[in-house]
XYZ file of C-alpha atoms in Angstrom:
464
model
C -32.881 9.166 1.002
C -31.021 6.562 3.026
C -27.366 7.389 3.678
C -24.612 5.182 5.078
C -21.897 7.041 6.962
C -18.473 5.353 7.017
C -17.989 5.840 10.739
C -14.356 5.308 11.767
C -14.436 6.519 15.356
C -12.655 9.756 14.419
C -14.049 13.248 14.863
C -14.420 13.968 11.126
C -16.749 11.087 10.267
C -18.598 11.635 13.566
C -19.435 15.245 12.686
C -20.352 14.178 9.140
C -22.868 11.737 10.649
C -24.214 14.425 12.989
C -24.753 16.884 10.127
C -26.613 14.310 8.041
C -28.834 13.366 10.970
C -29.635 17.014 11.699
C -30.451 17.561 8.008
C -33.211 14.973 8.314
C -31.698 12.105 6.325
C -32.299 8.445 7.132
C -28.755 7.684 8.343
C -27.043 4.542 9.550
C -23.389 3.955 10.494
C -21.155 1.216 9.130
C -17.759 0.551 10.699
C -15.282 -1.456 8.645
C -12.355 -3.462 9.878
C -9.719 -3.804 7.174
C -6.639 -5.084 8.965
C -5.776 -7.709 11.591
C -2.005 -8.216 11.433
C 0.022 -5.960 13.782
C 3.466 -6.871 12.366
C 5.511 -3.695 12.066
C 2.782 -1.448 13.458
C 3.683 1.152 16.083
C 0.382 1.128 17.959
C -1.309 -1.301 20.330
C -2.716 -4.608 19.178
C -6.325 -3.560 19.668
C -6.476 -0.062 18.215
C -9.229 -1.034 15.769
C -11.298 -2.360 18.701
C -10.964 1.012 20.434
C -11.986 2.776 17.203
C -15.022 0.538 16.897
C -15.977 1.171 20.526
C -15.819 4.957 20.024
C -17.726 4.724 16.718
C -20.477 2.716 18.373
C -20.760 5.283 21.189
C -20.963 8.097 18.599
C -23.750 6.306 16.744
C -25.638 5.801 20.005
C -25.163 9.467 20.961
C -26.455 10.696 17.587
C -29.224 8.109 17.533
C -28.479 6.135 14.379
C -28.194 2.366 13.759
C -24.673 0.887 13.872
C -23.338 -2.011 11.778
C -19.959 -3.707 11.417
C -18.289 -5.297 8.385
C -14.949 -7.087 8.053
C -13.346 -6.240 4.693
C -9.829 -7.366 5.615
C -9.622 -10.019 2.875
C -10.557 -7.487 0.202
C -8.159 -4.935 1.683
C -5.236 -7.351 1.662
C -5.875 -8.463 -1.931
C -6.638 -5.056 -3.432
C -4.467 -2.690 -1.396
C -1.736 -4.384 0.637
C -0.685 -6.942 -2.000
C -0.455 -4.097 -4.522
C 1.617 -2.139 -2.037
C 4.095 -5.010 -1.609
C 4.431 -5.540 -5.360
C 5.075 -1.839 -5.988
C 7.814 -1.615 -3.357
C 9.374 -4.793 -4.724
C 9.550 -3.141 -8.168
C 11.219 -0.031 -6.733
C 8.127 2.183 -6.807
C 6.430 3.937 -3.901
C 2.646 3.354 -3.868
C -0.024 5.388 -2.101
C -2.254 2.896 -0.259
C -4.663 5.608 0.918
C -5.581 6.452 -2.684
C -6.078 2.755 -3.436
C -8.142 2.278 -0.288
C -10.642 4.917 -1.409
C -10.899 3.556 -4.953
C -10.959 -0.152 -4.124
C -12.486 -0.325 -0.633
C -14.451 2.699 0.601
C -16.150 3.446 -2.718
C -16.286 -0.123 -3.990
C -16.339 -3.017 -1.506
C -17.694 -0.864 1.324
C -20.197 0.879 -0.978
C -21.555 -2.493 -2.134
C -21.995 -3.602 1.487
C -23.805 -0.353 2.295
C -26.116 -0.798 -0.697
C -27.017 -4.303 0.518
C -28.104 -2.643 3.760
C -30.357 -0.291 1.792
C -28.127 2.770 1.343
C -28.625 5.113 -1.591
C -25.419 7.058 -0.879
C -22.216 6.688 1.149
C -20.840 9.612 3.163
C -17.317 9.994 4.532
C -15.436 12.512 6.663
C -13.145 13.697 3.874
C -12.288 17.393 3.640
C -13.339 17.978 0.039
C -16.372 19.276 -1.850
C -18.611 17.856 -4.538
C -21.110 19.421 -6.893
C -22.591 18.650 -10.300
C -24.044 20.151 -13.469
C -25.811 18.850 -16.568
C -24.124 18.872 -19.941
C -25.777 19.795 -23.222
C -27.147 16.259 -23.504
C -28.734 16.346 -20.063
C -26.179 14.008 -18.449
C -25.209 14.877 -14.866
C -21.476 15.524 -14.507
C -19.998 15.348 -11.005
C -17.160 17.591 -9.881
C -14.820 17.145 -6.933
C -13.143 20.216 -5.496
C -10.631 21.065 -2.813
C -11.967 21.334 0.734
C -12.524 24.752 2.238
C -9.785 24.191 4.833
C -6.505 24.583 2.902
C -4.575 22.850 5.664
C -6.799 19.760 5.637
C -7.872 19.381 1.999
C -8.061 15.627 1.250
C -9.168 15.691 -2.379
C -5.786 14.183 -3.350
C -6.768 10.872 -1.729
C -9.904 10.697 -3.913
C -8.060 11.279 -7.187
C -8.871 7.833 -8.609
C -12.649 7.943 -8.167
C -14.888 7.565 -11.200
C -18.043 9.436 -12.130
C -20.088 6.421 -11.029
C -18.399 6.363 -7.622
C -18.809 10.123 -7.201
C -22.512 9.816 -7.989
C -22.909 7.775 -4.778
C -20.564 9.867 -2.583
C -21.246 12.616 -0.040
C -18.698 14.767 1.826
C -20.667 16.635 4.519
C -17.723 18.484 6.137
C -16.049 19.693 2.925
C -17.176 23.289 3.521
C -15.932 23.338 7.123
C -12.614 24.159 8.771
C -11.074 21.570 11.068
C -11.484 23.984 13.980
C -15.209 24.231 13.216
C -15.511 20.433 13.114
C -13.848 20.126 16.525
C -16.039 22.887 17.966
C -19.236 21.251 16.689
C -18.149 17.870 18.097
C -17.577 19.450 21.518
C -20.866 21.313 21.367
C -22.686 18.058 20.614
C -20.647 16.248 23.287
C -19.569 13.549 20.849
C -17.282 10.849 22.338
C -14.774 11.437 19.519
C -14.519 15.219 20.045
C -10.964 15.112 21.422
C -9.768 12.025 19.567
C -6.477 12.565 17.734
C -6.399 12.282 13.956
C -5.281 8.913 12.608
C -1.835 8.683 11.019
C 0.067 6.250 8.827
C -1.294 3.768 6.303
C -5.065 3.769 5.847
C -6.584 1.212 8.302
C -3.128 -0.119 9.226
C -1.805 2.896 11.127
C 1.722 4.071 11.760
C 4.255 1.428 10.806
C 7.969 0.760 10.800
C 7.979 0.428 7.013
C 10.983 -1.926 6.569
C 9.625 -4.261 9.271
C 6.141 -4.122 7.758
C 7.446 -4.836 4.243
C 9.667 -7.676 5.427
C 6.514 -9.748 5.864
C 6.956 -10.464 2.131
C 10.122 -8.701 0.937
C 13.487 -10.110 2.007
C 16.156 -7.873 3.485
C 19.329 -7.802 1.390
C 22.397 -5.760 2.252
C 23.712 -3.404 -0.416
C 25.837 -0.308 -0.951
C 24.830 3.282 -0.322
C 26.597 5.515 -2.853
C 26.830 9.274 -2.428
C 26.712 11.134 -5.761
C 28.808 14.286 -6.061
C 27.827 17.429 -7.919
C 30.643 16.874 -10.429
C 28.809 13.832 -11.813
C 26.035 15.962 -13.328
C 28.420 18.220 -15.222
C 29.748 15.133 -17.022
C 26.565 13.067 -17.395
C 25.255 13.079 -21.026
C 21.606 12.617 -20.003
C 21.598 15.477 -17.500
C 23.318 17.789 -19.984
C 20.896 16.742 -22.741
C 17.901 17.536 -20.513
C 19.367 20.926 -19.676
C 19.769 21.646 -23.384
C 16.202 20.555 -24.202
C 14.744 22.646 -21.371
C 16.735 25.688 -22.492
C 15.147 25.347 -25.942
C 11.681 25.437 -24.350
C 12.181 28.759 -22.549
C 10.538 31.950 -23.753
C 13.794 33.765 -23.088
C 16.286 31.933 -25.319
C 19.212 33.755 -23.672
C 18.377 32.409 -20.214
C 19.355 29.107 -18.614
C 16.628 26.835 -17.239
C 16.164 26.581 -13.485
C 16.785 22.901 -12.678
C 17.044 22.892 -8.873
C 13.958 23.138 -6.687
C 13.675 25.720 -3.930
C 10.952 23.588 -2.328
C 12.016 22.341 1.112
C 9.068 20.658 2.811
C 5.308 20.255 2.644
C 4.641 23.616 4.297
C 7.780 25.695 3.687
C 9.493 27.082 0.615
C 12.819 28.850 0.304
C 12.660 32.679 0.046
C 13.804 32.609 -3.582
C 10.952 30.354 -4.769
C 9.798 32.878 -7.379
C 13.292 33.006 -8.869
C 13.107 29.282 -9.628
C 10.225 29.623 -12.071
C 10.680 28.937 -15.759
C 8.519 30.596 -18.431
C 7.857 28.177 -21.275
C 7.288 28.862 -24.973
C 4.101 26.988 -25.906
C 5.062 26.697 -29.569
C 8.400 25.173 -28.563
C 6.514 22.639 -26.399
C 4.504 21.583 -29.459
C 7.624 21.145 -31.591
C 9.231 18.633 -29.222
C 8.640 15.041 -30.383
C 7.614 12.025 -28.286
C 11.173 10.728 -27.929
C 12.410 14.088 -26.642
C 9.602 14.344 -24.099
C 10.456 10.831 -22.926
C 14.098 11.859 -22.502
C 13.081 14.819 -20.366
C 10.948 12.636 -18.103
C 13.589 9.987 -17.427
C 15.629 9.963 -14.239
C 19.404 10.178 -14.300
C 21.179 6.793 -14.490
C 23.977 6.511 -11.935
C 25.222 3.059 -12.954
C 28.321 4.605 -14.554
C 29.645 5.351 -11.065
C 31.856 2.319 -10.392
C 34.620 1.754 -7.875
C 38.026 0.156 -8.220
C 39.984 -1.227 -5.289
C 43.548 -0.431 -4.309
C 45.839 -1.917 -1.682
C 47.498 0.058 1.092
C 49.344 -0.610 4.340
C 47.914 0.525 7.652
C 49.075 0.747 11.280
C 52.346 0.041 13.009
C 52.448 -3.469 11.613
C 51.761 -2.172 8.106
C 48.922 -4.599 7.554
C 47.832 -4.801 3.944
C 44.243 -3.614 3.433
C 42.050 -2.620 0.478
C 39.963 0.461 -0.132
C 38.123 2.170 -2.987
C 40.184 4.395 -5.221
C 39.068 8.015 -5.120
C 36.273 8.689 -7.621
C 35.395 12.301 -8.570
C 31.764 11.338 -9.154
C 30.884 9.586 -5.918
C 31.771 7.501 -2.910
C 30.481 4.455 -1.062
C 29.324 5.857 2.265
C 27.412 3.022 3.909
C 25.200 -0.028 3.589
C 21.460 -0.555 3.593
C 19.229 -3.584 4.188
C 17.323 -3.500 0.885
C 16.920 -0.794 -1.760
C 13.192 -1.607 -2.005
C 12.651 -0.311 1.543
C 13.561 3.281 0.654
C 11.855 5.993 -1.342
C 13.150 8.967 -3.324
C 13.459 12.058 -1.153
C 13.730 10.034 2.071
C 16.255 11.299 4.617
C 15.379 9.415 7.808
C 16.726 5.956 8.553
C 19.861 6.201 6.380
C 22.306 6.370 9.321
C 24.985 8.233 7.376
C 27.015 10.780 9.319
C 29.875 13.149 8.605
C 27.886 15.646 6.518
C 26.983 19.270 7.119
C 23.551 19.002 5.470
C 20.916 16.265 5.402
C 21.418 13.246 3.156
C 18.547 12.295 0.821
C 17.791 9.263 -1.333
C 17.949 10.380 -4.981
C 17.547 6.988 -6.720
C 17.361 3.262 -6.018
C 18.685 0.553 -8.323
C 16.551 -2.433 -7.358
C 18.242 -4.889 -9.709
C 21.753 -4.173 -8.395
C 20.472 -3.302 -4.895
C 22.257 0.053 -4.747
C 20.909 3.143 -3.025
C 22.093 6.498 -4.368
C 22.065 9.523 -2.067
C 22.977 13.214 -2.225
C 23.725 15.927 0.322
C 21.427 18.902 0.828
C 18.028 20.121 -0.377
C 19.704 21.665 -3.401
C 21.312 18.482 -4.693
C 20.824 18.201 -8.463
C 19.610 14.612 -8.221
C 16.630 15.609 -6.064
C 14.979 17.867 -8.658
C 13.118 17.155 -11.880
C 11.032 19.378 -14.160
C 9.155 16.770 -16.208
C 7.321 13.599 -15.277
C 5.492 11.068 -17.422
C 2.266 9.123 -16.963
C 1.827 6.099 -19.193
C -1.376 6.036 -21.303
C -2.814 3.117 -19.336
C -2.225 4.920 -16.016
C -4.105 8.128 -16.879
C -7.344 8.471 -14.923
C -9.936 11.066 -15.927
C -12.360 12.219 -13.255
C -13.903 14.559 -15.803
C -14.046 12.498 -19.001
C -15.324 15.558 -20.890
C -11.990 17.295 -20.165
C -9.681 14.513 -21.364
C -6.775 15.823 -23.433
C -6.390 14.483 -26.948
C -2.994 13.735 -28.507
C -1.197 16.974 -29.304
C -3.250 19.088 -26.912
C -1.703 21.255 -24.196
C -3.368 22.680 -21.083
C -2.251 24.848 -18.197
C -3.215 23.545 -14.778
C -2.059 23.164 -11.197
C -0.553 19.891 -9.972
C 0.489 18.208 -6.738
C 2.623 15.075 -6.552
C 2.090 14.345 -2.854
C -0.537 14.991 -0.209
C -0.313 18.418 1.476
C 2.052 19.781 -1.167
C 1.014 23.285 -2.288
C -0.416 23.203 -5.803
C 2.272 23.767 -8.442
C 1.818 25.638 -11.744
C 2.389 23.259 -14.646
C 1.559 22.386 -18.252
C -0.029 19.111 -19.359
C 1.187 17.836 -22.738
C -0.610 14.838 -24.244
C 1.491 12.686 -26.586
C 1.059 9.249 -28.144
C 3.424 7.699 -25.590
C 1.896 9.272 -22.514
C 0.904 12.402 -20.671
C 3.789 14.691 -19.726
C 3.689 17.235 -16.909
C 6.112 20.138 -17.267
C 6.407 22.194 -14.085
C 7.188 25.902 -14.024
C 9.396 25.252 -11.002
C 11.542 22.101 -10.635
C 10.041 19.568 -8.238
C 11.889 17.892 -5.382
C 11.526 14.165 -4.813
C 9.479 13.074 -7.846
C 8.629 9.522 -6.827
C 7.618 6.761 -9.284
C 4.482 4.948 -8.128
C 2.971 7.994 -6.442
C 0.038 9.866 -7.964
C 0.271 13.156 -9.797
C -3.069 14.976 -9.532
C -4.165 17.985 -11.593
C -6.623 20.754 -10.798
C -8.308 23.580 -12.649
C -7.880 27.188 -11.492
C -11.117 27.035 -9.445
C -9.844 24.119 -7.353
C -11.624 21.353 -9.265
C -9.653 18.096 -9.439
C -10.083 16.690 -12.949
C -7.629 13.819 -13.273
C -4.668 11.862 -11.949
C -2.106 9.274 -12.906
C 0.683 7.075 -11.592
C 4.113 8.650 -12.006
C 6.217 6.484 -14.313
C 9.830 5.570 -13.595
């Protein structure tokens, strides 16, 4: 069998190539360049040239042929242009997921096949196996990597059965420490190379600067939303009422604020934030009610009126906003499309005890809404929706039919611990109801669901 290794110059793909060579496969390396423009990037102009140089040295050290392909046109059309359009619409895309679906296991795979490859291998930390169904058809499964701190299955959540049939992940059963140790033992040139960061094949970027290649900066208001708003907002109160009706304990109130703080840390009272749902009550809810539960709070009712006042020794007449119990204008931004829900860096808003987070962006009116603290009500949601056309089944034999419900585990961002949840399939989409409220649910990102054994079976784009 002839195998093409996607050799990036990093330690992971280098060790993957070494393992394949030692296993006796006919292996060749293919390095792809996917980006030329350095606008907004935070690294040197020639980082890709350094990566290629290291990759070529690795191939020489292992003793495998080395080839180069420029896929930058495909990458711009199928990944970067999509990324720009999503940000422009107020959604936050995941270019790494798109890169795997559209480039590595499509454009790159086709190039590898032209060079004679039967399979393509990558340095992803995930596992793959297969079985045959009752009709004799081979079904491929993709599972979490053995290293819980490096599992990269999330980034492969949009692959199809056909793509998986041609994919190999040689280091999926290894820990990162074992990969590094093997690279040192084999004296690979990439053994001490740092892991890449930022956007796939672009690198670390100053996002606003990068996006301003196509999206114009436009100054707008930053509005802080106070807690009092939620106790008066009809939609928030309606959602609280609907969630209460779904609880097993009808005397309890639903937990609606996440205890989740960051990708690797949860508050001590995480268990206390779990809701226990009544499955029969979930079935009784109709499509319109599920849609209500999945919709974000609308802050457009927070408006400001001006008043005049006199200031200073000369009593100069000035204007200011009248006090509003629901919120306050606290700053300006350079374009609501440059920010994402849950973001706290780059807001430049002082005078607060706790961190300030983006809770919503109104692209049409160019207003950014923010809230103070991890426990702000606007940061948490319990239900998200995936439109029918955005549902992707990795395991087509496990697709939910309308009216079906399934327990599973879900993550809505890379490196997030898996969250217990219920999938509910309705005519107007797939709904994900979490046991614990989720912080920073971001439209445009991918929700990915797993079975109890760590198998990833499907994914979908989170709807606004």
